[in-house]
Amino acid sequence: MAKKNTTHEQVGQTRALLKQAHQLIKSAQRPLLICHISPDGDAVGSMVGLGRVLRQMGLAPTLACSDSIPDTLSFIPGSDEIVSQVDAPFDLVIALDSSDMERLGQFPKSPGFADVPLLNIDHHLTNLNFGDVNLVDPQASSTAEIVLRLLGAFGAPLDADTATALLTGIVGDTRCFRTNNVSPQVLEAALRLMKAGASLPYVSLHALDSRPTAAVRLWGAALSQLQIEDHVIWTSIPLAVRQETGYTGTGDASLVSFLISAEDADAAAVFVERDDGRIDVGLRAKPGFDVAQVALQFGGGGHALAAGCTLPGPLDEAQARLLAVLKTSLVKQRAKRET
Ligand code: AMP
Ligand code: MN
Ligand code: MN
C-alpha cells in the first residue's frame, strides 16, 4: 500500500513538474538550450529533439554546447546547428542531461545567465536540482525519454527527424535497450518514436556500432595494459598513447562499457589523461553495485551502473586515489548485501 501511494505521489509530482516546465517554455521566446560537456547521444539527441519542436512552436531557440559535437553524432538531424559560443540574447535556459552546473561548461558564467529562469531536464541519480524547475527523473532511461514526455504535455506532433534525435538518446543511454532501467515504458517510448518515422537499425548502427578507426586502435593500446584486482578491472590511456593512436575524441571511446563485461569484474574504470593534465575517469558497475557514489566523492556523478568524474593529475596518483576508494566502497557494498 505504502509503495502504491509513493508511486501515485511520484506520478502527481511528475505531472506538476511537466506543467511547470510547460509554463516556463510557453512564456519564453528565445530559449537557450545547453547540454553537458563531452556530449553523448542523449545530450545531443534530447537537445536537438526539443529544439526542433520549440522552433515548430514559433520560438527561436539557440542550441549550444561548450565542447564540439563528435563526428560520430553528426548523423543526428540538426546537430550541425549547435554552437559553442552564444551571442544572441535569451530569456530562458534549458539544461539537458547535465547533473550539475559545472558539466554545462562556460555558459553558467555568461552574462544574463543568472537573470533568466533555469529549467533543468535530466535523469541522473546525482542531479543537484540546480534549476528553478527541476524536471529530474532518475527512473527515466534517458533525458530524451523525459523530453518525449514533455512534448506529450505540449501535445506537440513528432516528425521523423525529431523522433530520430530522441531515439538516439534512448538507444545510447540504454545501449540499445540492454540496461537494467529498461521498462515497458521505455519500449513504448521507442515504439512511439519508430511510429513517428525513426529507424531503430539506423540509429543503433550510428549511435553504437560505428566509431572512428583510431578509437579501435585506442582500445587495442588500452587493452594491452589491462589490470584486474579485487574484482575491479581497469586500464589507463596516457596522453602520449592517445596521440599515437590518432584518437581526437574525448573520453575512452566507450571502452569502459566493454571492460565491465569481464565475468570477474564487479566494477570497471578507465583513466584518460586529458590535454590539460587532468584525468577523466569512466566507471561502470555490475547490477547490484553502485559507482555513482564513488564518482560523487570526487565531484563527479552519474548513475549506479555508469558514472564518471575528473581528478587532478598526474595519472598514476589519480588512479591510486580512485582505485582505493572504489575498492573500499565495493567491500562495503558486498558486506551490506550479505546482511
Ligand atoms: P561516460 O563514462 O562518459 O559514458 O559517463 C557515464 C555517466 O557518468 C554518464 O551519465 C555521465 O553523464 C556521467 N559522468 C561522466 N563523467 C562525469 C563527470 N565528470 N561529472 C559528472 N558526471 C559524469
Ligand atoms: Mn549524457
Ligand atoms: Mn543521459
Coordinates of C-alpha atoms and ligand atoms in Angstrom, one line a residue:
M1 CA 0.0 0.0 0.0
A2 CA 2.8 2.4 1.0
K3 CA 4.5 1.6 -2.3
K4 CA 1.3 2.4 -4.2
N5 CA 1.0 5.8 -2.5
T6 CA 4.6 6.6 -3.3
T7 CA 4.0 5.7 -7.0
H8 CA 0.9 7.9 -7.1
E9 CA 2.8 10.8 -5.5
Q10 CA 5.6 10.4 -8.0
V11 CA 3.2 10.5 -10.9
G12 CA 1.4 13.5 -9.4
Q13 CA 4.8 15.2 -8.9
T14 CA 5.9 14.5 -12.4
R15 CA 2.6 15.9 -13.8
A16 CA 3.0 19.0 -11.8
L17 CA 6.6 19.4 -12.9
L18 CA 5.7 18.8 -16.6
K19 CA 3.1 21.6 -16.2
Q20 CA 5.7 24.0 -14.6
A21 CA 8.2 23.2 -17.4
H22 CA 5.5 23.8 -20.0
Q23 CA 4.6 27.1 -18.4
L24 CA 8.2 28.3 -18.4
I25 CA 8.6 27.3 -22.1
K26 CA 5.2 29.0 -23.0
S27 CA 6.4 32.3 -21.5
A28 CA 9.7 32.3 -23.4
Q29 CA 10.6 33.4 -26.9
R30 CA 14.3 32.9 -27.2
P31 CA 15.3 29.9 -25.0
L32 CA 18.9 28.8 -24.8
L33 CA 19.3 25.0 -24.8
I34 CA 22.5 23.7 -23.4
C35 CA 23.8 20.2 -22.7
H36 CA 26.8 18.7 -20.9
I37 CA 30.4 18.9 -21.9
S38 CA 31.9 15.8 -23.8
P39 CA 28.4 15.4 -25.3
D40 CA 26.9 12.0 -25.9
G41 CA 23.9 10.8 -27.9
D42 CA 21.5 11.6 -25.1
A43 CA 22.9 15.1 -24.6
V44 CA 22.7 16.0 -28.3
G45 CA 19.6 14.0 -29.1
S46 CA 17.5 15.4 -26.3
M47 CA 18.6 18.9 -27.0
V48 CA 18.1 18.8 -30.8
G49 CA 14.8 17.0 -30.4
L50 CA 13.4 19.6 -28.0
G51 CA 14.9 22.4 -30.1
R52 CA 13.2 21.3 -33.3
V53 CA 9.8 21.2 -31.6
L54 CA 10.3 24.6 -29.9
R55 CA 11.1 26.0 -33.3
Q56 CA 7.9 24.5 -34.8
M57 CA 6.0 26.2 -31.9
G58 CA 7.3 29.5 -33.1
L59 CA 10.1 30.1 -30.6
A60 CA 13.6 31.0 -31.6
P61 CA 15.8 28.6 -29.6
T62 CA 19.7 28.7 -29.6
L63 CA 21.3 25.3 -29.1
A64 CA 24.7 25.3 -27.6
C65 CA 27.4 23.0 -26.1
S66 CA 30.8 24.1 -24.7
D67 CA 32.6 21.2 -26.5
S68 CA 32.4 20.4 -30.1
I69 CA 29.9 17.6 -31.2
P70 CA 31.8 14.4 -32.1
D71 CA 31.6 13.4 -35.8
T72 CA 30.0 10.1 -34.7
L73 CA 26.9 12.1 -33.7
S74 CA 26.7 14.2 -36.8
F75 CA 24.0 11.8 -38.2
I76 CA 21.5 13.3 -35.7
P77 CA 19.4 15.7 -37.9
G78 CA 20.0 19.3 -36.8
S79 CA 23.2 18.6 -34.8
D80 CA 25.1 20.9 -37.1
E81 CA 23.1 23.8 -35.8
I82 CA 24.7 23.5 -32.3
V83 CA 27.0 26.4 -31.5
S84 CA 29.8 26.7 -28.9
Q85 CA 29.6 30.4 -28.3
V86 CA 26.3 32.3 -27.5
D87 CA 25.9 35.9 -28.7
A88 CA 22.1 36.0 -29.1
P89 CA 20.0 37.2 -26.1
F90 CA 17.9 34.6 -24.4
D91 CA 15.0 34.7 -21.9
L92 CA 15.1 31.1 -20.6
V93 CA 17.8 28.5 -20.1
I94 CA 17.1 24.8 -20.6
A95 CA 19.8 22.5 -19.3
L96 CA 19.7 18.9 -20.7
D97 CA 21.3 15.7 -19.5
S98 CA 23.6 17.5 -17.0
S99 CA 23.8 16.6 -13.3
D100 CA 25.3 19.8 -12.2
M101 CA 26.2 23.3 -13.4
E102 CA 29.9 22.5 -13.9
R103 CA 29.0 20.0 -16.5
L104 CA 27.4 22.8 -18.5
G105 CA 30.9 24.3 -19.4
Q106 CA 31.3 28.0 -19.7
F107 CA 27.6 29.0 -20.1
P108 CA 26.7 29.5 -16.5
K109 CA 29.3 32.2 -16.3
S110 CA 28.0 34.1 -19.4
P111 CA 26.2 37.4 -19.0
G112 CA 22.5 37.2 -18.4
F113 CA 22.5 33.5 -17.4
A114 CA 21.6 34.2 -13.8
D115 CA 18.9 36.7 -14.8
V116 CA 16.6 34.2 -16.5
P117 CA 14.7 31.1 -15.3
L118 CA 16.6 27.8 -15.5
L119 CA 14.8 24.6 -16.4
N120 CA 16.8 21.5 -15.6
I121 CA 15.8 18.4 -17.5
D122 CA 17.8 15.3 -16.5
H123 CA 17.8 11.7 -15.3
H124 CA 21.0 11.4 -13.3
L125 CA 20.7 9.9 -9.9
T126 CA 23.2 12.5 -8.7
N127 CA 21.4 15.6 -10.1
L128 CA 21.9 18.6 -7.8
N129 CA 18.5 20.1 -8.7
F130 CA 20.2 23.3 -9.7
G131 CA 17.3 24.7 -11.7
D132 CA 14.3 26.9 -10.9
V133 CA 12.2 24.0 -12.2
N134 CA 13.8 20.5 -12.0
L135 CA 12.3 18.1 -14.3
V136 CA 14.5 15.3 -13.0
D137 CA 13.6 11.7 -13.0
P138 CA 16.3 9.2 -12.1
Q139 CA 14.0 6.3 -13.1
A140 CA 14.0 7.6 -16.7
S141 CA 16.2 5.7 -19.2
S142 CA 17.5 9.0 -20.7
T143 CA 16.9 12.7 -20.9
A144 CA 15.4 12.1 -24.3
E145 CA 12.6 10.0 -22.7
I146 CA 11.7 12.9 -20.4
V147 CA 11.8 15.3 -23.3
L148 CA 9.3 13.0 -25.1
R149 CA 7.0 13.1 -22.1
L150 CA 7.3 16.9 -22.1
L151 CA 6.4 17.0 -25.8
G152 CA 3.4 14.8 -24.9
A153 CA 2.3 17.5 -22.4
F154 CA 2.6 20.1 -25.2
G155 CA 0.5 17.9 -27.5
A156 CA 3.3 18.5 -30.0
P157 CA 3.3 16.4 -33.2
L158 CA 6.5 14.4 -33.7
D159 CA 8.2 14.4 -37.1
A160 CA 10.8 11.8 -38.2
D161 CA 13.8 14.0 -37.5
T162 CA 12.7 14.8 -34.0
A163 CA 11.9 11.1 -33.4
T164 CA 15.4 10.1 -34.7
A165 CA 17.1 12.6 -32.4
L166 CA 15.2 11.4 -29.3
L167 CA 15.6 7.7 -30.2
T168 CA 19.3 8.3 -30.3
G169 CA 19.2 9.4 -26.7
I170 CA 17.3 6.4 -25.6
V171 CA 19.4 3.9 -27.6
G172 CA 22.7 5.5 -26.5
D173 CA 21.9 5.5 -22.8
T174 CA 20.3 2.1 -22.7
R175 CA 22.9 0.5 -25.0
C176 CA 20.0 -0.4 -27.2
F177 CA 17.5 -1.5 -24.5
R178 CA 20.0 -3.6 -22.5
T179 CA 20.5 -1.7 -19.3
N180 CA 18.6 -2.5 -16.1
N181 CA 16.4 0.6 -16.2
V182 CA 14.6 -0.6 -19.4
S183 CA 11.0 -0.9 -18.6
P184 CA 7.9 -1.4 -20.8
Q185 CA 7.6 2.4 -20.7
V186 CA 11.0 2.8 -22.4
L187 CA 9.9 0.4 -25.1
E188 CA 6.6 2.2 -25.5
A189 CA 8.5 5.5 -25.9
A190 CA 10.7 3.9 -28.6
L191 CA 7.7 2.5 -30.3
R192 CA 6.1 5.9 -30.5
L193 CA 9.3 7.3 -32.0
M194 CA 9.5 4.5 -34.5
K195 CA 5.9 5.1 -35.5
A196 CA 6.8 8.7 -36.0
G197 CA 9.5 7.7 -38.5
A198 CA 12.7 6.9 -36.6
S199 CA 14.6 3.8 -37.7
L200 CA 16.0 1.7 -34.9
P201 CA 18.6 -0.1 -37.1
Y202 CA 19.8 3.2 -38.4
V203 CA 20.0 4.8 -35.0
S204 CA 21.7 1.8 -33.3
L205 CA 24.2 1.4 -36.2
H206 CA 25.3 5.1 -35.9
A207 CA 25.0 5.5 -32.2
L208 CA 26.6 2.3 -31.0
D209 CA 28.1 0.2 -33.8
S210 CA 30.2 2.9 -35.5
R211 CA 33.4 4.5 -34.3
P212 CA 36.5 6.1 -35.8
T213 CA 39.2 3.5 -36.7
A214 CA 41.5 5.4 -34.3
A215 CA 39.1 4.5 -31.5
V216 CA 39.6 0.9 -32.3
R217 CA 43.4 1.4 -32.1
L218 CA 42.9 3.2 -28.8
W219 CA 41.1 0.2 -27.4
G220 CA 43.9 -2.0 -28.6
A221 CA 46.6 0.1 -26.8
A222 CA 44.5 0.4 -23.6
L223 CA 43.5 -3.3 -23.6
S224 CA 47.2 -4.3 -23.7
Q225 CA 47.6 -2.5 -20.3
L226 CA 44.6 -4.1 -18.6
Q227 CA 44.7 -4.9 -14.9
I228 CA 42.3 -6.7 -12.7
E229 CA 42.5 -6.9 -8.9
D230 CA 39.9 -7.4 -6.2
H231 CA 37.1 -7.7 -8.8
V232 CA 38.0 -4.3 -10.3
I233 CA 39.1 -4.2 -13.9
W234 CA 40.9 -1.1 -15.2
T235 CA 43.2 0.5 -17.6
S236 CA 44.7 3.9 -18.4
I237 CA 45.1 6.0 -21.5
P238 CA 48.1 8.3 -21.2
L239 CA 48.0 11.4 -23.4
A240 CA 51.0 10.1 -25.5
V241 CA 49.1 6.8 -26.2
R242 CA 46.0 8.8 -27.3
Q243 CA 48.2 10.9 -29.6
E244 CA 50.0 7.8 -31.1
T245 CA 46.6 6.2 -32.0
G246 CA 45.4 9.4 -33.6
Y247 CA 42.2 9.5 -31.5
T248 CA 40.9 13.0 -31.4
G249 CA 37.8 12.5 -29.3
T250 CA 37.4 13.0 -25.6
G251 CA 36.9 10.2 -23.1
D252 CA 37.6 6.5 -23.5
A253 CA 35.6 5.8 -26.7
S254 CA 33.2 3.7 -24.6
L255 CA 35.9 1.2 -23.6
V256 CA 34.7 1.0 -20.0
S257 CA 31.4 -0.4 -21.1
F258 CA 33.2 -3.3 -22.7
L259 CA 35.5 -3.8 -19.7
I260 CA 32.6 -4.4 -17.3
S261 CA 31.6 -7.4 -19.4
A262 CA 34.6 -9.3 -17.8
E263 CA 33.0 -12.1 -15.7
D264 CA 35.3 -11.5 -12.7
A265 CA 34.7 -7.7 -12.6
D266 CA 32.2 -6.1 -10.2
A267 CA 33.4 -2.6 -11.4
A268 CA 35.4 -1.2 -14.2
A269 CA 37.4 2.0 -14.6
V270 CA 39.2 3.7 -17.5
F271 CA 41.5 6.7 -16.7
V272 CA 42.1 9.1 -19.6
E273 CA 44.7 11.8 -19.4
R274 CA 43.3 15.0 -20.9
D275 CA 45.2 17.7 -22.8
D276 CA 45.1 19.9 -19.7
G277 CA 46.7 17.2 -17.5
R278 CA 43.5 16.4 -15.6
I279 CA 42.2 12.8 -15.6
D280 CA 38.8 11.8 -16.8
V281 CA 37.5 8.6 -15.2
G282 CA 34.8 6.4 -16.7
L283 CA 33.2 4.0 -14.2
R284 CA 30.9 1.0 -14.7
A285 CA 29.3 -1.5 -12.2
K286 CA 27.7 -4.8 -12.5
P287 CA 24.0 -4.7 -11.4
G288 CA 23.7 -4.7 -7.6
F289 CA 26.7 -2.4 -7.2
D290 CA 26.8 1.4 -7.3
V291 CA 29.7 3.5 -8.7
A292 CA 27.8 6.8 -8.7
Q293 CA 28.6 7.3 -5.0
V294 CA 32.3 6.8 -5.7
A295 CA 32.1 9.4 -8.6
L296 CA 30.2 11.8 -6.4
Q297 CA 33.0 11.7 -3.8
F298 CA 35.4 13.0 -6.4
G299 CA 33.0 15.8 -7.6
G300 CA 31.5 13.7 -10.5
G301 CA 28.2 11.9 -10.9
G302 CA 26.1 9.6 -13.0
H303 CA 24.0 6.5 -12.4
A304 CA 24.5 3.5 -10.2
L305 CA 25.9 1.4 -13.0
A306 CA 27.6 4.2 -15.1
A307 CA 29.3 7.2 -13.7
G308 CA 32.3 9.4 -14.1
C309 CA 34.5 12.1 -12.6
T310 CA 37.5 14.2 -13.3
L311 CA 40.5 14.2 -11.0
P312 CA 43.7 16.3 -10.9
G313 CA 46.8 14.6 -12.4
P314 CA 49.2 13.0 -12.6
L315 CA 47.7 9.9 -14.0
D316 CA 49.3 7.4 -11.5
E317 CA 48.2 9.4 -8.5
A318 CA 44.7 9.9 -9.7
Q319 CA 44.5 6.1 -10.5
A320 CA 45.7 5.2 -7.0
R321 CA 43.3 7.6 -5.2
L322 CA 40.3 6.5 -7.1
L323 CA 41.0 2.7 -7.0
A324 CA 41.5 2.8 -3.2
V325 CA 38.1 4.5 -2.7
L326 CA 36.4 2.2 -5.3
K327 CA 37.8 -1.0 -3.8
T328 CA 36.8 0.1 -0.3
S329 CA 33.3 1.0 -1.5
L330 CA 32.8 -2.4 -3.2
V331 CA 33.9 -4.2 0.0
K332 CA 31.3 -2.2 2.0
Q333 CA 28.6 -2.7 -0.7
R334 CA 29.3 -6.5 -0.6
A335 CA 29.1 -6.6 3.2
K336 CA 25.8 -4.7 3.1
R337 CA 24.3 -7.1 0.5
E338 CA 25.2 -10.1 2.7
T339 CA 23.4 -8.7 5.8
Ligands
AMP1 P1 30.6 8.0 -19.6 O1 31.5 7.0 -18.9 O2 31.2 9.2 -20.1 O3 29.7 7.3 -20.6 O4 29.6 8.5 -18.4 C1 28.8 7.7 -17.7 C2 27.8 8.5 -16.8 O5 28.5 9.3 -15.9 C3 27.0 9.5 -17.6 O6 25.8 9.5 -17.1 C4 27.7 10.8 -17.4 O7 26.8 11.9 -17.5 C5 28.3 10.7 -16.0 N1 29.6 11.4 -15.9 C6 30.7 11.1 -16.6 N2 31.7 11.9 -16.2 C7 31.2 12.8 -15.3 C8 31.7 13.9 -14.6 N3 33.0 14.3 -14.7 N4 30.9 14.5 -13.7 C9 29.6 14.1 -13.6 N5 29.0 13.1 -14.3 C10 29.8 12.4 -15.1
MN2 MN 24.9 12.1 -21.3
MN3 MN 21.6 10.7 -20.3

